[in-house]
PDB file of C-alpha atoms in Angstrom:
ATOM      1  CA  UNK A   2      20.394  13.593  14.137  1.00 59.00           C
ATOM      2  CA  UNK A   3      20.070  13.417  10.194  1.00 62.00           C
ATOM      3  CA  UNK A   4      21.901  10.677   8.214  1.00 65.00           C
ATOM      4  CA  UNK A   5      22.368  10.183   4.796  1.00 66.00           C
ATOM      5  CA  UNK A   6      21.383   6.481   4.695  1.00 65.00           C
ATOM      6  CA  UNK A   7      20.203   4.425   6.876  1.00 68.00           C
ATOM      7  CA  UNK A   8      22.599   1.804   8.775  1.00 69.00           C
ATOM      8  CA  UNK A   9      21.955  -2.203   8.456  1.00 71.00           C
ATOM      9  CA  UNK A  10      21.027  -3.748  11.939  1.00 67.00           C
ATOM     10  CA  UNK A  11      22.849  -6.858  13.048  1.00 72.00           C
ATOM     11  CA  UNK A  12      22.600 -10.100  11.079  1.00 80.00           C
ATOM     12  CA  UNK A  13      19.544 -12.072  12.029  1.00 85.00           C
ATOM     13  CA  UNK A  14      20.394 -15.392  11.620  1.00 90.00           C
ATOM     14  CA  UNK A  15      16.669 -16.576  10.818  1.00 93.00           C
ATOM     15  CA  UNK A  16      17.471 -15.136   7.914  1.00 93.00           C
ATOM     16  CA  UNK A  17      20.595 -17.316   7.129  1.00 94.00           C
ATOM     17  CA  UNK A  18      18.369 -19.063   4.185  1.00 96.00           C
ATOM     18  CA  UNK A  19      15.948 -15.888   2.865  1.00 95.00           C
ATOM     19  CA  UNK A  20      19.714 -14.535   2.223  1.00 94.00           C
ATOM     20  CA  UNK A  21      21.099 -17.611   0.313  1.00 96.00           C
ATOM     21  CA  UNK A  22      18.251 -17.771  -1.745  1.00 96.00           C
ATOM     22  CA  UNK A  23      18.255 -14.247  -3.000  1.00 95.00           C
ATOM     23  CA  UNK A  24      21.775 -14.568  -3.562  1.00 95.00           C
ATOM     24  CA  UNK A  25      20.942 -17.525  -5.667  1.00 94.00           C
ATOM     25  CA  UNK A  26      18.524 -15.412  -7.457  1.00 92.00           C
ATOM     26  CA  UNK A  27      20.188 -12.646  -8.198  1.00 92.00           C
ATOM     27  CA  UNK A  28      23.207 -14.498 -10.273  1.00 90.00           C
ATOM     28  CA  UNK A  29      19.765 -14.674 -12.997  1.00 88.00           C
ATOM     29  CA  UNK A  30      18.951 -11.121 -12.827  1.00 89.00           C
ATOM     30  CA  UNK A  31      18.918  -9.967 -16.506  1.00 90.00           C
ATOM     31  CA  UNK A  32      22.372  -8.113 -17.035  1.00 92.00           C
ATOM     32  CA  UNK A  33      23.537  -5.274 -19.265  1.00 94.00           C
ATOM     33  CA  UNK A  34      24.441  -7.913 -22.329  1.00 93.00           C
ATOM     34  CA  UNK A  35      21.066  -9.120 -22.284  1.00 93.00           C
ATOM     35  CA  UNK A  36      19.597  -5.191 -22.174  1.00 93.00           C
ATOM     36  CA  UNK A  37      21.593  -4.479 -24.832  1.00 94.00           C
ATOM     37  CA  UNK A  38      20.335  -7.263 -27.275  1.00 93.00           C
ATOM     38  CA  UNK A  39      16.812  -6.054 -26.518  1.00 91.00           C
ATOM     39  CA  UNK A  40      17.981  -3.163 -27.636  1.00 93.00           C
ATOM     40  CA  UNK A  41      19.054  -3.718 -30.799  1.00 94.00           C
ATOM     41  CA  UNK A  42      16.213  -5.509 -31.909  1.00 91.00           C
ATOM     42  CA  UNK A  43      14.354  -5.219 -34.797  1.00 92.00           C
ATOM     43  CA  UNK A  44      10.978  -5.722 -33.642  1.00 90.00           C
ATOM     44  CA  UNK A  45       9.123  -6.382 -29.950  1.00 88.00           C
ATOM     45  CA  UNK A  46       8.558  -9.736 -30.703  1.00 88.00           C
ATOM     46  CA  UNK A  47      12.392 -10.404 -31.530  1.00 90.00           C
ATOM     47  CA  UNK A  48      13.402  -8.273 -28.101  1.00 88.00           C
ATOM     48  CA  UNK A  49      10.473 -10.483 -25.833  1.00 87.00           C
ATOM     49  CA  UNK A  50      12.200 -13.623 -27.647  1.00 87.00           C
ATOM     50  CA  UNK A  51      15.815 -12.770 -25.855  1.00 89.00           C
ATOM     51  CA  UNK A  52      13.704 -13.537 -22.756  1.00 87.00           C
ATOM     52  CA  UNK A  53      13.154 -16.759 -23.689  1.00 86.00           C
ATOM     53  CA  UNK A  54      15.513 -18.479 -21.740  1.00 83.00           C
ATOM     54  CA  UNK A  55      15.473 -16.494 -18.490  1.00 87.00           C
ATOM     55  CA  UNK A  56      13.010 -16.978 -15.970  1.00 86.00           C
ATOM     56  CA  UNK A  57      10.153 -14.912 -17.613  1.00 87.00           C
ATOM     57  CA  UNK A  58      10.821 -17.411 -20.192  1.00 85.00           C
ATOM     58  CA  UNK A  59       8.187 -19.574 -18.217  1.00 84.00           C
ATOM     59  CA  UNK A  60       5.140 -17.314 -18.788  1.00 84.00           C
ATOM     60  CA  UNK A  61       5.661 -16.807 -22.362  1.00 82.00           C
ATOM     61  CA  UNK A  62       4.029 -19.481 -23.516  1.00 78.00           C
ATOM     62  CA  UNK A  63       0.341 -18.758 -23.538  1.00 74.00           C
ATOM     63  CA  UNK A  64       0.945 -15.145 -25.362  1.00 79.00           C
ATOM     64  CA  UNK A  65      -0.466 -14.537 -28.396  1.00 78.00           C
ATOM     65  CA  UNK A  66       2.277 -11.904 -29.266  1.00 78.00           C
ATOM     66  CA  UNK A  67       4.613  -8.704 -28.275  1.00 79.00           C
ATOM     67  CA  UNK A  68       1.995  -6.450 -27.373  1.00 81.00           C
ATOM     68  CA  UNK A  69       0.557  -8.926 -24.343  1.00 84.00           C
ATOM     69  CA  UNK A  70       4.378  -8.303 -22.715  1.00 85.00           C
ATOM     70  CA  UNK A  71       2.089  -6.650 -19.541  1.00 87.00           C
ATOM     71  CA  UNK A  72       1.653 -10.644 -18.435  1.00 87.00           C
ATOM     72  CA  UNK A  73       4.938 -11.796 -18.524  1.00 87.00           C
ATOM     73  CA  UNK A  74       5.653  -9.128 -15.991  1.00 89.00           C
ATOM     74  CA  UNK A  75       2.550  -9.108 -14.346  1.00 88.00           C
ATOM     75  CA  UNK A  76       3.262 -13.228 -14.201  1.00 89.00           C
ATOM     76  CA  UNK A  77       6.770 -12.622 -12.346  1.00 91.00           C
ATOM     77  CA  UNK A  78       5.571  -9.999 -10.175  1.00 92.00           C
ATOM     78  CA  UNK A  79       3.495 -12.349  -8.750  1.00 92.00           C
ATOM     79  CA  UNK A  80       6.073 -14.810  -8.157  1.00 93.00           C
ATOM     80  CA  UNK A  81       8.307 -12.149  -6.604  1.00 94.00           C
ATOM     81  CA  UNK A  82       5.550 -11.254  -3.890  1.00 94.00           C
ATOM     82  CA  UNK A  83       4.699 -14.733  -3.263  1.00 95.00           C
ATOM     83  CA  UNK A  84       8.709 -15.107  -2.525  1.00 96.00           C
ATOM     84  CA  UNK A  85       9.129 -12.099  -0.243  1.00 96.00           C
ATOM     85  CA  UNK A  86       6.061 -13.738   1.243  1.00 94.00           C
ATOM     86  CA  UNK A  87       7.482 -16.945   2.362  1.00 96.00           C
ATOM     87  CA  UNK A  88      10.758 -15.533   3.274  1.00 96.00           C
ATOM     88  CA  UNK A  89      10.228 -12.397   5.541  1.00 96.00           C
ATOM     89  CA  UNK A  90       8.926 -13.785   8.686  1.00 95.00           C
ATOM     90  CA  UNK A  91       8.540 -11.111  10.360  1.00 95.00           C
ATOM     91  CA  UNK A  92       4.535 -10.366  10.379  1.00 95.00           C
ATOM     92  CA  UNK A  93       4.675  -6.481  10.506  1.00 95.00           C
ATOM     93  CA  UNK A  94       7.127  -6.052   7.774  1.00 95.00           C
ATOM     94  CA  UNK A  95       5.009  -8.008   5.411  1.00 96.00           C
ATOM     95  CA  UNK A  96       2.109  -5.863   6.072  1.00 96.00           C
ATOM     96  CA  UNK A  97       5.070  -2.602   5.687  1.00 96.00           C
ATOM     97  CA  UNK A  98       5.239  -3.657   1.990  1.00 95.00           C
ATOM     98  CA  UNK A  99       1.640  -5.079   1.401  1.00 97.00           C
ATOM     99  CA  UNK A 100      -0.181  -2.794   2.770  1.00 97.00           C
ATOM    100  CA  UNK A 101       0.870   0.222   0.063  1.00 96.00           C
ATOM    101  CA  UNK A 102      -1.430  -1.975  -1.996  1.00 98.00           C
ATOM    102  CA  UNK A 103      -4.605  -2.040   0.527  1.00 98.00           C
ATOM    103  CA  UNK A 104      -4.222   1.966   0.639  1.00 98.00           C
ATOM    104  CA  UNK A 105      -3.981   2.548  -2.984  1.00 98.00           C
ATOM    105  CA  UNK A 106      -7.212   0.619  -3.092  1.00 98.00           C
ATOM    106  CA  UNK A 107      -9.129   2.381  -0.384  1.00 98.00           C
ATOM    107  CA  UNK A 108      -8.115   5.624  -2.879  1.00 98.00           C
ATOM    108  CA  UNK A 109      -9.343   4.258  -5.818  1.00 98.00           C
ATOM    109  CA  UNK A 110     -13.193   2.968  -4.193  1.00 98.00           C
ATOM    110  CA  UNK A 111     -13.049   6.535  -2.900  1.00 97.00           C
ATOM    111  CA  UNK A 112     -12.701   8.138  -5.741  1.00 97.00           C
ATOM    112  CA  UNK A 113     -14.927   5.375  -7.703  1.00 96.00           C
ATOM    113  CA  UNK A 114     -17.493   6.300  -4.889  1.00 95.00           C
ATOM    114  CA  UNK A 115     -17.175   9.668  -5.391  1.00 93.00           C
ATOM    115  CA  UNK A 116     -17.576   9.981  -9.961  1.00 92.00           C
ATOM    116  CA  UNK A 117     -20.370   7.159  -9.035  1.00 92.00           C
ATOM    117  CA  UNK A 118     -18.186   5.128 -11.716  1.00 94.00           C
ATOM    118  CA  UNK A 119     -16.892   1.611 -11.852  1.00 94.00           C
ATOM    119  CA  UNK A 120     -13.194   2.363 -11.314  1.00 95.00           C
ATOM    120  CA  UNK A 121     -12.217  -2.066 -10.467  1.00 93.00           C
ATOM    121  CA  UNK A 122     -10.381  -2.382 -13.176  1.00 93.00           C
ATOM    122  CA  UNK A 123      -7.723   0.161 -11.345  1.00 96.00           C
ATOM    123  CA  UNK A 124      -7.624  -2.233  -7.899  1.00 97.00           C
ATOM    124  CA  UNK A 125      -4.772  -4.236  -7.032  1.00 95.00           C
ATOM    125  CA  UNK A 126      -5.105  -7.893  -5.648  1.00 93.00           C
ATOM    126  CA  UNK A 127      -1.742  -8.052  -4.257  1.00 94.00           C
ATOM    127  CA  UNK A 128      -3.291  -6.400  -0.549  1.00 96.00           C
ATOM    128  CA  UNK A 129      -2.945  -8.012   2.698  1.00 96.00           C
ATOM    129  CA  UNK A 130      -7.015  -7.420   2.565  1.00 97.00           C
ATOM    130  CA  UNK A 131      -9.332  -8.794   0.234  1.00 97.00           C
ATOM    131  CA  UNK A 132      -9.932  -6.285  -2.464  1.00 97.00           C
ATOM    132  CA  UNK A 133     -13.374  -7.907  -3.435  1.00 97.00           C
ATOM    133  CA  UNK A 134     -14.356  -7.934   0.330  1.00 97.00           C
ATOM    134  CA  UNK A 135     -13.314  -4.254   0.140  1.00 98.00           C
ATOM    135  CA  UNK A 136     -15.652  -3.380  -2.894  1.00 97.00           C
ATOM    136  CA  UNK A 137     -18.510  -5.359  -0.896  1.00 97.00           C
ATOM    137  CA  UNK A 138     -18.068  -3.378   1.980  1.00 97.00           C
ATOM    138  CA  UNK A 139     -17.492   0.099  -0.251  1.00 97.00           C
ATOM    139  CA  UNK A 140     -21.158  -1.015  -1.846  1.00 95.00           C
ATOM    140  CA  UNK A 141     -22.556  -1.334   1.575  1.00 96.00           C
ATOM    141  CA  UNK A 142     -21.149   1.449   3.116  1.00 95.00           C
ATOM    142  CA  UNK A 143     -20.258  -0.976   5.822  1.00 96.00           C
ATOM    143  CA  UNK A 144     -16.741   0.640   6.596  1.00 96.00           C
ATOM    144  CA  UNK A 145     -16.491  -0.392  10.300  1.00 96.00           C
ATOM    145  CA  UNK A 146     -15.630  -3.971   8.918  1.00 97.00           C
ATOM    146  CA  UNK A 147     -12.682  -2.998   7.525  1.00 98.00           C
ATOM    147  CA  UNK A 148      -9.086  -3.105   9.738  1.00 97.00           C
ATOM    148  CA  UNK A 149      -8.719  -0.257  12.006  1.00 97.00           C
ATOM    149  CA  UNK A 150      -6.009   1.372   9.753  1.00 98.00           C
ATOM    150  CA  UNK A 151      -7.887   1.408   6.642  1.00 98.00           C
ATOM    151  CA  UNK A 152     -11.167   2.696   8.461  1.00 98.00           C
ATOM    152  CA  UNK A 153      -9.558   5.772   9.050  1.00 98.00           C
ATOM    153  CA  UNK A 154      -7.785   5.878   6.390  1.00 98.00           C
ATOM    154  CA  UNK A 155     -10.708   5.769   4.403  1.00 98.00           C
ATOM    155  CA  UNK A 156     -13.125   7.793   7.047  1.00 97.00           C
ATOM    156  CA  UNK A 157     -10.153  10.519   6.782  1.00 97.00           C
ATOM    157  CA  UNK A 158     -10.281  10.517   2.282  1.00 97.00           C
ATOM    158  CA  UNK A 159     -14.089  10.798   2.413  1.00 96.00           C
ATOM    159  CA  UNK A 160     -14.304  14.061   4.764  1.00 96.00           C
ATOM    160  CA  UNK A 161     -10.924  15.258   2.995  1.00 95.00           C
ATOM    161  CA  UNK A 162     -13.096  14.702  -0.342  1.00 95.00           C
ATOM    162  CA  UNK A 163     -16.414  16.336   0.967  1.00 93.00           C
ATOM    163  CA  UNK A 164     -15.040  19.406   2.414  1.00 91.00           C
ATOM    164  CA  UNK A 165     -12.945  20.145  -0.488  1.00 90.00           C
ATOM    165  CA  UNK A 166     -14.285  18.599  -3.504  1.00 90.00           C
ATOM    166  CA  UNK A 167     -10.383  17.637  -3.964  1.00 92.00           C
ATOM    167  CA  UNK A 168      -9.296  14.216  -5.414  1.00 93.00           C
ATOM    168  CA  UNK A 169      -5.641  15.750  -4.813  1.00 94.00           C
ATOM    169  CA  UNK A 170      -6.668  16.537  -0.831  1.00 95.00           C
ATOM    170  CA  UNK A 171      -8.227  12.896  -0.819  1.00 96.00           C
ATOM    171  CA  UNK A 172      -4.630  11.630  -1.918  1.00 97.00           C
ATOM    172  CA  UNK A 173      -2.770  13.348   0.659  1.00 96.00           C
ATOM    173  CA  UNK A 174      -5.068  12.481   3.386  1.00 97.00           C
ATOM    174  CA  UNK A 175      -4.725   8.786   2.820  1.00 98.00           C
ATOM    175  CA  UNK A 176      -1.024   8.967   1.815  1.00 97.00           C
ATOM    176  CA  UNK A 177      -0.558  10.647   5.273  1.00 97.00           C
ATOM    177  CA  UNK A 178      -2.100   7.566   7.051  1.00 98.00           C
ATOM    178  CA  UNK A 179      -0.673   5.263   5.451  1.00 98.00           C
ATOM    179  CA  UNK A 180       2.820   6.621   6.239  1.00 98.00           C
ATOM    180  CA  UNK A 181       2.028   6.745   9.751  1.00 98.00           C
ATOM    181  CA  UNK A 182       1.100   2.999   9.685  1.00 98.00           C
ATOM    182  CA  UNK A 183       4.356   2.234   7.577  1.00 98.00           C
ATOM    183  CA  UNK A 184       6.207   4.329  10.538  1.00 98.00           C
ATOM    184  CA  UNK A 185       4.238   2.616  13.359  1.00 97.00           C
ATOM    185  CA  UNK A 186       5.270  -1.042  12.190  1.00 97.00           C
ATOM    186  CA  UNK A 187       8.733   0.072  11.697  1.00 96.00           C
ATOM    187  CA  UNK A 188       8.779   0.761  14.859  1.00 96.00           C
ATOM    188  CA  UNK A 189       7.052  -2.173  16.280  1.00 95.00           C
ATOM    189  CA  UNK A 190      10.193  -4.222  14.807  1.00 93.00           C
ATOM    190  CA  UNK A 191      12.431  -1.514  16.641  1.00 92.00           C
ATOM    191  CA  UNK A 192      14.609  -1.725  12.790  1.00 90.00           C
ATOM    192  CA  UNK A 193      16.604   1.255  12.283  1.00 90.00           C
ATOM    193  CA  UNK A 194      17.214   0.224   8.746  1.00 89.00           C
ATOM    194  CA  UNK A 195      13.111   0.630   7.733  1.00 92.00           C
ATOM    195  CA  UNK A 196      12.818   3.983  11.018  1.00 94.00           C
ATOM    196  CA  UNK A 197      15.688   5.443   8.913  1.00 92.00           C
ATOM    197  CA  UNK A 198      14.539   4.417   5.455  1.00 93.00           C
ATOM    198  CA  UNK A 199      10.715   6.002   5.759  1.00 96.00           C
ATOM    199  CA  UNK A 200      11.997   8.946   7.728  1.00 95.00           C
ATOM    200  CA  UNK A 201      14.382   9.710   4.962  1.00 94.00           C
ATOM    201  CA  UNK A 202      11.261   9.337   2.636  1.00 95.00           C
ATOM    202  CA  UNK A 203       9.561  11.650   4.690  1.00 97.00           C
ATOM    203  CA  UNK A 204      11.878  14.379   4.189  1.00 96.00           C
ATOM    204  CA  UNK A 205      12.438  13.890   0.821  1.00 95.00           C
ATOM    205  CA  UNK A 206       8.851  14.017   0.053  1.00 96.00           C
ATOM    206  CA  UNK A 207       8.419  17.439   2.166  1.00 96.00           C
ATOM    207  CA  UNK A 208      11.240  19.191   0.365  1.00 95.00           C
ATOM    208  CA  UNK A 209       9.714  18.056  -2.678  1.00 95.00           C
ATOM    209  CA  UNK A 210       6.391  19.154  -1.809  1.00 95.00           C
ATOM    210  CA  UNK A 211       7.922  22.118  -0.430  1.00 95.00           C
ATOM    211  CA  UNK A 212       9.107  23.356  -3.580  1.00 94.00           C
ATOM    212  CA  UNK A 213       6.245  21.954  -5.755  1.00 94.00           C
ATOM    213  CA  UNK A 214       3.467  24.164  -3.723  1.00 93.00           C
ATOM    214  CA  UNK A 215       6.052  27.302  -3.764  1.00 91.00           C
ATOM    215  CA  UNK A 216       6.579  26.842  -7.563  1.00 92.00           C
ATOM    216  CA  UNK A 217       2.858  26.815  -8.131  1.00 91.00           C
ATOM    217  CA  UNK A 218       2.042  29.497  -5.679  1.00 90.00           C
ATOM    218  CA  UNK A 219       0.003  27.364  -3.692  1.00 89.00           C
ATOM    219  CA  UNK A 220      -1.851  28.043  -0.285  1.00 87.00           C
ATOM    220  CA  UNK A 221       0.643  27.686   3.246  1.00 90.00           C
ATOM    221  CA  UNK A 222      -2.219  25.731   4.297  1.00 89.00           C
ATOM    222  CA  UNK A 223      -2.006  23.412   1.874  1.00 90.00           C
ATOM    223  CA  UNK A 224       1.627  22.620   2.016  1.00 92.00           C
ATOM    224  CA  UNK A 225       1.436  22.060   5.744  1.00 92.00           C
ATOM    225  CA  UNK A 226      -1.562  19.160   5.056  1.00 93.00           C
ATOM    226  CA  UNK A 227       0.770  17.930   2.372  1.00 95.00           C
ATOM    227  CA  UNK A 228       3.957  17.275   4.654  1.00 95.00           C
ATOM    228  CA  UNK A 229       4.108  13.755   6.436  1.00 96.00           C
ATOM    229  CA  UNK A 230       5.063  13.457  10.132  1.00 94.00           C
ATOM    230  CA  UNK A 231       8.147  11.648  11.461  1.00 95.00           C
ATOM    231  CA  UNK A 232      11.268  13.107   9.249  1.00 94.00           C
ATOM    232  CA  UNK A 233      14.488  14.040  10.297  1.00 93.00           C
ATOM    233  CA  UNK A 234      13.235  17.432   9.494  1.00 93.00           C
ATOM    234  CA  UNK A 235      11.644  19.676  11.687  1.00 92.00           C
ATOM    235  CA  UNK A 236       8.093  21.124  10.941  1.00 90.00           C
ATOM    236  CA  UNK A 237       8.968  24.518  11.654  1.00 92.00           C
ATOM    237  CA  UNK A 238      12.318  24.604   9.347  1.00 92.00           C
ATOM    238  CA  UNK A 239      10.076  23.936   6.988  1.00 93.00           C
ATOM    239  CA  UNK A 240       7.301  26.029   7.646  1.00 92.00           C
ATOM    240  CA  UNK A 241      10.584  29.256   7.719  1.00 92.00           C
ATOM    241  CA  UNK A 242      11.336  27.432   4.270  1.00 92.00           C
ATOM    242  CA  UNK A 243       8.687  28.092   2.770  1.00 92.00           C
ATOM    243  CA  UNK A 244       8.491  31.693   3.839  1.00 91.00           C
ATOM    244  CA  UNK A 245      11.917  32.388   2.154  1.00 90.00           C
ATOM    245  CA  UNK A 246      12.194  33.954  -1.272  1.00 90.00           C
ATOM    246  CA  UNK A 247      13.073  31.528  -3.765  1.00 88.00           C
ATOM    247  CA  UNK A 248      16.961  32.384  -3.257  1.00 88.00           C
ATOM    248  CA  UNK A 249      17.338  32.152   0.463  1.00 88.00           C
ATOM    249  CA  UNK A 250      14.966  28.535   0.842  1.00 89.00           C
ATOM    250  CA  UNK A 251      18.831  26.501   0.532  1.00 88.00           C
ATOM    251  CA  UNK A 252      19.720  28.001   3.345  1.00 89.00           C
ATOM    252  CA  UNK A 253      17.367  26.561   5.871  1.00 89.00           C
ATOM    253  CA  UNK A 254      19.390  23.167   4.338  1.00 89.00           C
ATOM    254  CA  UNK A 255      22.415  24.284   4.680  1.00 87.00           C
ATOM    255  CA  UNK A 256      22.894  22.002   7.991  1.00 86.00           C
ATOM    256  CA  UNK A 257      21.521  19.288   6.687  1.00 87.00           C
ATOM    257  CA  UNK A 258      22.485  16.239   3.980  1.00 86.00           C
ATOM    258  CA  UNK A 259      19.179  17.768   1.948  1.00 88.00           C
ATOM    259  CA  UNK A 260      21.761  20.654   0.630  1.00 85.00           C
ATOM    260  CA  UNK A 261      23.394  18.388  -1.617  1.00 82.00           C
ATOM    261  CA  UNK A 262      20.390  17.910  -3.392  1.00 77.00           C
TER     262      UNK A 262
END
């Protein structure tokens, strides 16, 4: 059964104060007015200065001008993860959101490992796993001491890598695995908000894929390594997609909330 957005579950009422505090939070979310006067001014220093009173207005102080902006956000960001932190209490949809950053890292000591080049300055620290525990263990080649899904996921990049030669095939090994983990925890909650959310994703990455590796007149093969499991779509409308001329590929949508688009 497809849908075109996933439905809310019921109200959890653990959640009765997460919910008044964002609400709280949201009445300081920068609005168009405020946009607009960035806008129109005259230089970056005079746009950062309309922040000044909003709540990035507390990490301005120790910038030495416009063009160190990347702080104030970076500064925020941080408070924004430590807030989701403390609010969700449910365990595996923390690791749902953190865990994008663990796999991006596994990516980048692959492909660090791989150039034999220093590639740190690319790492994220915002992972549920240590990222300087992760570069010890890249160094050692001590992988079985990392969790379970990022062994594989990086066991799975390096023999993607090796028998290819492919940064690109290294990507879409990993980004497969970590989808599946995504999916799994999804599941674990039993939330048909998040199911419906990343299986939605799913498809909408396949079609996109889909018509990316047609357009370039890439390899079947490829595409099929390329699509992640657990859409609304099925494998094999997609697989008779792709074997359509470019007219008659709608069709196989036609059935689907994917036409529209």
């Amino acid at each position: 059964m497809f849908t075109k957005y996933p439905e809310f579950a019921a109200e959890d009422a653990r959640y009765a104060y997460a919910v008044g505090r964002i609400r709280a939070l949201e009445t300081k979310l920068l609005d168009r007015q405020r946009f607009d006067r960035m806008l129109d001014a005259q230089s970056a220093d005079e746009a950062l200065h309309v922040l000044q009173d909003t709540d990035y207005g507390v990490h301005m102080g120790e910038l030495k001008g416009a063009s160190e902006y990347e702080r104030v956000l970076a500064a925020e960001r941080r408070v924004a993860f430590d807030l989701f932190e403390k609010l969700c209490l449910d365990k595996p949809a923390r690791s749902m959101y953190f865990s994008r950053f663990d796999f991006h890292n596994i990516k980048v000591l692959l492909k660090a490992r791989a150039a034999e080049q220093d590639f740190s300055g690319l790492l994220s620290s915002q992972g549920e796993f240590d990222h300087s525990e992760m570069m010890e263990i890249f160094s050692e080649e001590s992988f079985e001491k990392l969790p379970q899904h990022l062994g594989e996921a990086t066991l799975e990049g390096m023999e993607a890598f090796q028998s290819s030669d492919s940064p690109r095939l290294l990507d879409i090994a990993v980004d497969g695995l970590e989808h599946e983990y995504r999916l799994n925890l999804a599941y674990q909650l039993s939330n048909d908000f998040l199911i419906g959310l990343l299986r939605l994703k799913a498809d909408i990455h396949n079609i996109l894929t889909l018509y990316r590796t047609k357009w370039l007149g890439e390899d079947f093969r490829l595409f099929e390594t390329a699509t992640l499991s657990g859409g609304f779509l099925e494998k094999e409308r997609l697989r008779q997609a792709f074997q359509e001329p470019w007219e008659g590929m709608p069709a196989r949508f036609s059935v689907t909330p994917y036409i529209e688009i």
